[in-house]
Coordinates of C-alpha atoms in Angstrom, one line a residue:
M1 CA -17.7 -13.4 -8.1
G2 CA -16.3 -16.0 -9.4
E3 CA -14.2 -16.6 -12.9
S4 CA -15.2 -15.0 -16.2
I5 CA -16.1 -16.9 -19.0
P6 CA -15.0 -14.8 -22.0
N7 CA -17.9 -15.3 -24.9
S8 CA -16.5 -16.3 -28.4
E9 CA -17.1 -19.4 -30.7
S10 CA -14.6 -21.1 -29.7
D11 CA -15.2 -20.9 -25.4
L12 CA -18.8 -21.4 -26.0
E13 CA -17.5 -25.2 -25.0
L14 CA -17.3 -23.9 -21.4
Y15 CA -20.7 -23.7 -21.0
Q16 CA -21.0 -27.5 -21.3
T17 CA -19.1 -27.4 -17.9
K18 CA -19.8 -24.0 -15.7
F19 CA -23.2 -23.5 -16.4
D20 CA -25.6 -25.0 -13.5
P21 CA -29.5 -25.4 -14.8
K22 CA -30.6 -26.3 -11.2
T23 CA -28.6 -23.3 -9.9
Y24 CA -30.1 -20.6 -12.9
L25 CA -33.3 -21.9 -12.1
G26 CA -33.6 -22.0 -8.5
Y27 CA -32.2 -18.5 -8.6
C28 CA -33.7 -16.9 -12.0
Y29 CA -37.1 -18.4 -12.4
Q30 CA -38.6 -18.3 -8.7
F31 CA -41.9 -15.8 -7.9
A32 CA -40.6 -15.6 -4.8
E33 CA -39.1 -11.7 -3.8
T34 CA -36.9 -13.0 -1.4
S35 CA -33.0 -13.9 -0.7
G36 CA -32.6 -10.5 -3.5
Q37 CA -34.9 -11.8 -5.8
K38 CA -37.1 -9.0 -6.4
D39 CA -35.9 -7.9 -9.7
N40 CA -35.9 -11.7 -10.8
S41 CA -39.2 -11.9 -10.0
R42 CA -40.3 -8.5 -11.8
F43 CA -38.4 -10.5 -15.0
V44 CA -40.8 -14.0 -14.9
T45 CA -43.8 -11.8 -14.6
F46 CA -42.9 -9.2 -17.4
V47 CA -42.0 -12.1 -19.3
L48 CA -45.1 -14.4 -18.9
C49 CA -47.2 -10.9 -19.3
Q50 CA -45.8 -10.1 -22.8
L51 CA -45.9 -13.6 -24.0
S52 CA -49.7 -13.8 -23.1
K53 CA -50.5 -10.8 -25.2
T54 CA -48.2 -11.7 -28.1
F55 CA -50.1 -15.1 -28.4
S56 CA -53.4 -15.6 -26.5
T57 CA -55.4 -14.0 -28.6
G58 CA -54.3 -16.3 -31.5
K59 CA -52.8 -13.6 -34.1
F60 CA -50.1 -15.6 -34.3
R61 CA -50.0 -19.0 -35.3
G62 CA -49.0 -21.8 -37.5
Q63 CA -47.7 -25.1 -37.8
R64 CA -44.5 -24.9 -36.4
L65 CA -42.8 -22.9 -33.4
I66 CA -38.6 -22.9 -33.4
E67 CA -37.2 -21.8 -29.8
V68 CA -33.2 -20.9 -30.3
G69 CA -31.5 -21.0 -26.9
T70 CA -34.5 -22.5 -24.9
G71 CA -32.3 -23.2 -21.9
P72 CA -33.7 -25.7 -19.2
T73 CA -37.1 -23.3 -19.6
I74 CA -40.5 -24.3 -20.6
H75 CA -42.2 -21.0 -19.7
T76 CA -41.7 -19.4 -22.7
L77 CA -44.2 -22.2 -24.7
I78 CA -47.4 -21.7 -22.2
S79 CA -49.0 -19.2 -23.9
A80 CA -47.8 -20.3 -27.1
C81 CA -48.4 -24.0 -27.4
E82 CA -52.3 -23.5 -27.9
Y83 CA -51.5 -22.3 -32.0
F84 CA -49.0 -24.6 -33.3
E85 CA -48.8 -28.0 -34.0
E86 CA -45.5 -28.6 -33.8
I87 CA -42.8 -27.5 -31.0
V88 CA -39.1 -27.3 -31.4
V89 CA -36.9 -26.5 -28.6
S90 CA -32.9 -26.5 -28.4
D91 CA -30.0 -25.4 -26.3
Y92 CA -26.1 -25.7 -26.9
V93 CA -25.9 -27.3 -23.4
D94 CA -26.1 -31.2 -22.9
S95 CA -27.5 -30.8 -19.0
N96 CA -30.1 -27.4 -20.3
R97 CA -31.6 -30.3 -23.0
E98 CA -31.6 -32.9 -20.6
E99 CA -33.6 -31.2 -17.7
I100 CA -36.1 -29.9 -20.4
E101 CA -36.6 -33.9 -21.3
R102 CA -36.7 -34.2 -17.3
W103 CA -39.5 -32.1 -17.6
L104 CA -41.3 -33.3 -20.7
T105 CA -41.4 -36.9 -19.6
A106 CA -42.5 -35.9 -15.8
K107 CA -39.5 -37.5 -14.2
D108 CA -38.8 -36.7 -10.7
G109 CA -36.5 -34.3 -9.6
C110 CA -37.7 -31.8 -12.7
F111 CA -38.1 -28.1 -12.1
D112 CA -41.9 -27.3 -11.0
W113 CA -43.1 -25.0 -13.6
N114 CA -46.6 -25.5 -12.2
A115 CA -47.0 -21.8 -10.6
H116 CA -45.7 -19.6 -14.0
I117 CA -48.1 -21.8 -15.7
Q118 CA -51.0 -20.9 -13.2
F119 CA -50.2 -17.3 -13.2
V120 CA -50.5 -17.8 -17.7
C121 CA -53.9 -19.3 -16.7
D122 CA -55.1 -16.7 -14.3
L123 CA -54.1 -14.3 -16.7
E124 CA -55.9 -16.0 -19.7
G125 CA -58.9 -17.2 -18.1
K126 CA -59.4 -20.0 -20.7
R127 CA -57.3 -23.3 -19.7
T128 CA -56.0 -25.4 -16.8
P129 CA -52.4 -25.9 -15.4
A130 CA -53.1 -29.8 -16.4
V131 CA -54.0 -29.0 -20.1
V132 CA -51.2 -26.7 -20.8
S133 CA -48.7 -29.2 -19.4
E134 CA -50.2 -31.8 -21.6
T135 CA -50.6 -29.8 -24.8
I136 CA -46.7 -28.7 -24.7
R137 CA -45.3 -32.4 -24.1
Q138 CA -47.7 -33.8 -27.1
R139 CA -46.5 -30.7 -29.1
V140 CA -42.9 -30.5 -28.1
K141 CA -41.7 -32.9 -31.2
Q142 CA -38.0 -32.4 -30.8
V143 CA -35.0 -31.7 -28.8
L144 CA -32.3 -30.3 -30.3
K145 CA -28.5 -29.2 -29.8
C146 CA -28.2 -25.7 -31.0
D147 CA -25.4 -23.6 -31.8
I148 CA -26.0 -20.4 -32.7
C149 CA -22.7 -19.4 -34.1
L150 CA -23.5 -21.9 -36.9
E151 CA -25.2 -20.9 -40.2
N152 CA -27.7 -23.9 -39.7
P153 CA -27.5 -23.8 -35.7
F154 CA -29.0 -27.4 -35.4
A155 CA -26.2 -28.8 -38.0
P156 CA -26.0 -31.5 -39.3
V157 CA -30.0 -31.7 -38.6
T158 CA -32.1 -29.6 -41.2
V159 CA -35.8 -28.6 -39.9
E160 CA -38.3 -27.1 -41.5
P161 CA -38.9 -23.5 -42.1
A162 CA -41.0 -22.2 -38.7
D163 CA -44.1 -20.1 -38.8
C164 CA -42.8 -18.4 -35.3
V165 CA -39.2 -18.0 -33.9
V166 CA -38.3 -17.4 -30.2
S167 CA -35.5 -16.7 -28.4
S168 CA -34.9 -15.3 -24.5
L169 CA -31.6 -14.3 -23.2
C170 CA -29.7 -16.4 -25.6
L171 CA -27.8 -14.7 -27.9
E172 CA -26.2 -11.6 -25.8
A173 CA -24.6 -14.4 -23.5
A174 CA -23.7 -16.2 -26.9
C175 CA -22.3 -13.7 -28.8
K176 CA -18.8 -12.4 -27.9
D177 CA -19.5 -9.4 -30.0
R178 CA -21.7 -7.2 -31.8
D179 CA -20.3 -8.5 -35.1
S180 CA -21.2 -12.0 -34.1
Y181 CA -24.7 -11.2 -32.4
R182 CA -25.4 -9.6 -36.2
R183 CA -24.4 -13.2 -37.5
S184 CA -26.3 -15.5 -35.2
L185 CA -29.5 -13.4 -35.5
R186 CA -29.3 -13.8 -39.2
A187 CA -29.1 -17.4 -38.6
M188 CA -32.0 -17.1 -36.4
V189 CA -33.9 -15.4 -38.7
G190 CA -33.0 -18.0 -41.6
L191 CA -34.8 -20.2 -39.8
M192 CA -38.2 -18.6 -40.7
G193 CA -40.4 -18.7 -43.5
P194 CA -42.0 -16.4 -45.6
R195 CA -43.8 -13.7 -43.5
G196 CA -42.5 -15.2 -40.0
V197 CA -42.5 -14.1 -37.1
L198 CA -39.5 -13.4 -34.4
V199 CA -40.3 -13.1 -31.0
L200 CA -37.0 -12.0 -29.2
I201 CA -36.5 -11.9 -25.3
G202 CA -33.2 -10.0 -23.9
D203 CA -31.6 -7.4 -21.7
L204 CA -30.3 -4.1 -22.9
D205 CA -26.6 -2.5 -21.7
E206 CA -25.7 -6.0 -19.9
T207 CA -22.2 -7.0 -19.9
F208 CA -22.2 -10.0 -17.1
Y209 CA -24.7 -12.2 -15.3
T210 CA -24.3 -15.1 -12.6
V211 CA -25.3 -18.4 -12.3
G212 CA -24.3 -19.0 -8.4
E213 CA -20.6 -18.0 -8.3
Q214 CA -19.9 -17.9 -11.5
K215 CA -19.9 -15.0 -13.6
F216 CA -20.7 -15.0 -17.5
L217 CA -19.8 -12.2 -19.8
C218 CA -22.4 -10.4 -22.3
V219 CA -22.7 -8.5 -25.4
S220 CA -23.9 -4.8 -24.4
L221 CA -26.7 -3.7 -26.9
S222 CA -28.9 -1.0 -27.1
Q223 CA -32.6 -1.0 -28.6
E224 CA -31.0 1.2 -31.4
F225 CA -28.6 -1.6 -32.5
I226 CA -31.4 -4.2 -32.2
Q227 CA -33.8 -2.4 -34.0
E228 CA -31.4 -1.5 -37.3
T229 CA -30.2 -4.8 -37.3
L230 CA -33.6 -6.5 -37.6
S231 CA -34.2 -3.8 -40.7
E232 CA -31.1 -4.8 -42.4
L233 CA -31.9 -8.5 -42.0
G234 CA -35.3 -7.5 -43.5
L235 CA -37.5 -7.6 -40.3
T236 CA -40.3 -5.0 -39.4
V237 CA -40.3 -4.5 -35.7
L238 CA -43.9 -4.3 -34.4
E239 CA -43.3 -3.9 -30.8
F240 CA -40.5 -3.0 -28.9
T241 CA -41.2 -3.3 -24.9
L242 CA -39.1 -1.9 -22.4
Q243 CA -38.7 -2.9 -18.4
P244 CA -36.2 -1.3 -16.7
A245 CA -34.2 -2.9 -13.8
Q246 CA -34.0 -1.7 -10.5
D247 CA -31.4 -1.1 -8.1
R248 CA -29.1 -1.3 -10.8
N249 CA -25.7 -0.3 -9.3
Q250 CA -26.7 -2.3 -6.2
N251 CA -27.2 -5.4 -8.4
H252 CA -24.4 -8.3 -8.1
K253 CA -25.6 -10.5 -10.0
C254 CA -26.0 -9.2 -13.1
D255 CA -26.1 -5.4 -14.6
Y256 CA -28.5 -4.9 -16.9
E257 CA -30.0 -1.7 -17.4
A258 CA -33.8 -3.1 -19.1
S259 CA -35.3 -5.9 -19.8
F260 CA -37.1 -5.9 -23.7
H261 CA -39.7 -8.1 -25.3
L262 CA -40.1 -7.5 -29.1
I263 CA -41.9 -8.9 -31.8
A264 CA -41.1 -8.3 -35.5
R265 CA -42.7 -10.0 -39.0
K266 CA -40.2 -11.2 -42.0
N267 CA -41.3 -8.8 -45.2
V268 CA -41.0 -11.2 -47.2

């Protein structure tokens, strides 16, 4: 299965050399249900549908959206980009930020997100893929280095408070235990302005995932722990949606019990 990467603040640097964005995208973000990718296709569909439900009505909108731990992806912005004037994306891994920049500048060899964008356009029935792509490229103003283990994840850069913070599959991978998860979630909430909205996507009861042959460890989370932590941090959970994993015992790429999508609002 490959070498295990211990998740700690000092070992996070190993993601720089061990995480391959192209392998990750090729396996995790295809719609094809072949070559053992059925559960990945379910996850992508689940996330795109939930994000469309969250953002497509325009209920959540504002000046600034920050995504923490974007990875090499842009799919989380497809529905949201229409409603925020400025978007900041971020990741710890240099090659992930380079992959985002490659797509933003439409360079040869960038990952093809057209199928994902078309899926959302068909779902919402109001924009074309060309319009969505152009909107994302115009509104992403910064691609920042991000270390969620820091009180200011973007240090030494300071970003103005966000109306909405989004994060997908980041904290459970970056944090070594529940205490560090709690601290990192506090740092994420610190990026939000008054009455800001948090949209969090992740996996429950997951202890590892693999990228190619490389195995990475995760902190195991429960719905109760996440909700309690958000409440302690002064947020009210508005929605918490689950999609159970299929064939968990036969999945040798990761061992999550369920994927989740939640919406929470800062109380003050």
